[in-house]
Amino acid sequence: IAQNTSMEYNAFVELVFERLNLFNMLGFFLMFFIFSYLFYASFFAAIGATAGSENDGQQFVLPLIMLLCFSVYSGYYVMQYPMSSFADFLHYLPFTAPVVVMVKLAQGYEAGHGYELYLSLLVLIFSGIAMLLLAGRLYRNGILQHGHRISVMTLFRWMKKQ
């Protein structure tokens, strides 16, 4: 029994260090984590800038939490159907890219399709920068015009303002 346990342990060690390429995954995890944090933090900053009080901001937080839940569930979908066209779409969507890319990286990319990993990271970087600029614009306009309830039309007007 002891020999069988050690063989199972060796198979697990081989899986983690050789087949999954742990250091490669760790590097990409850190990059996707940092830029997805920037992306989602910009959303929360925009909500904070437009909310006059804590109660006003709560109405905008729920859709963002739903996007985060969708992102987690998209990882489960990609585990089940990695070659579907919807999985390819989720791979480039900035909301779901961090989870989907890690799942696909663990499963392994097909030969010649490694560029998808870098393209998804590039889309996430540009989306994070765009959301940061948008959140900055909303913050600038929201601080100057606080004291009244914020409507969706007011948000669109603030986005157009320079």
Steps between C-alpha positions, in 0.01 A plus 500: 500500500786741579654444157166568330463827696845617399428422134180710521699780660761483224228518237363812670846659514551420132163659419574820690859559396523350152163490331355824642825697473444669835740791452349593163151497651615703800645772275185527291284486813682800643467700178131421457436561870659845495322619186164349591532666842559831319199433278257414780638761742428765237136393499477526876677837494250626244215384720654670801546823307143516381332405827395781729464262794554134575136417432515664157802290403336171594271509197803491268699234688260211436554493120875501555474210745292316238782551248749356748275196553464459123878508474537214748230293332658556161804313628279197572350525154842507335606193701207308355509639144852630430472494121165676463471835325341647813812401694707687241278805546537482879875472455521857366225663709675710767249404769563128462851484352694455828304190597463351153866546409615324817268207426618476140862538607460206738341293223771603254478699182514326165820532303506834322230657718724649770447847356143489637642525850692818423214649299261446790750666736533794262121543482484491880778761533334741258159445661646567843661824382177608328296429814754687711468805273120474510500468879727805522261701285201393710692577819591848377140578404346317797696690763400835347129411469417310818190544709231367268391152396690364204305367205633295212451793262711719731776238488499506120516880503798484736676254273463740206632798698866585472 
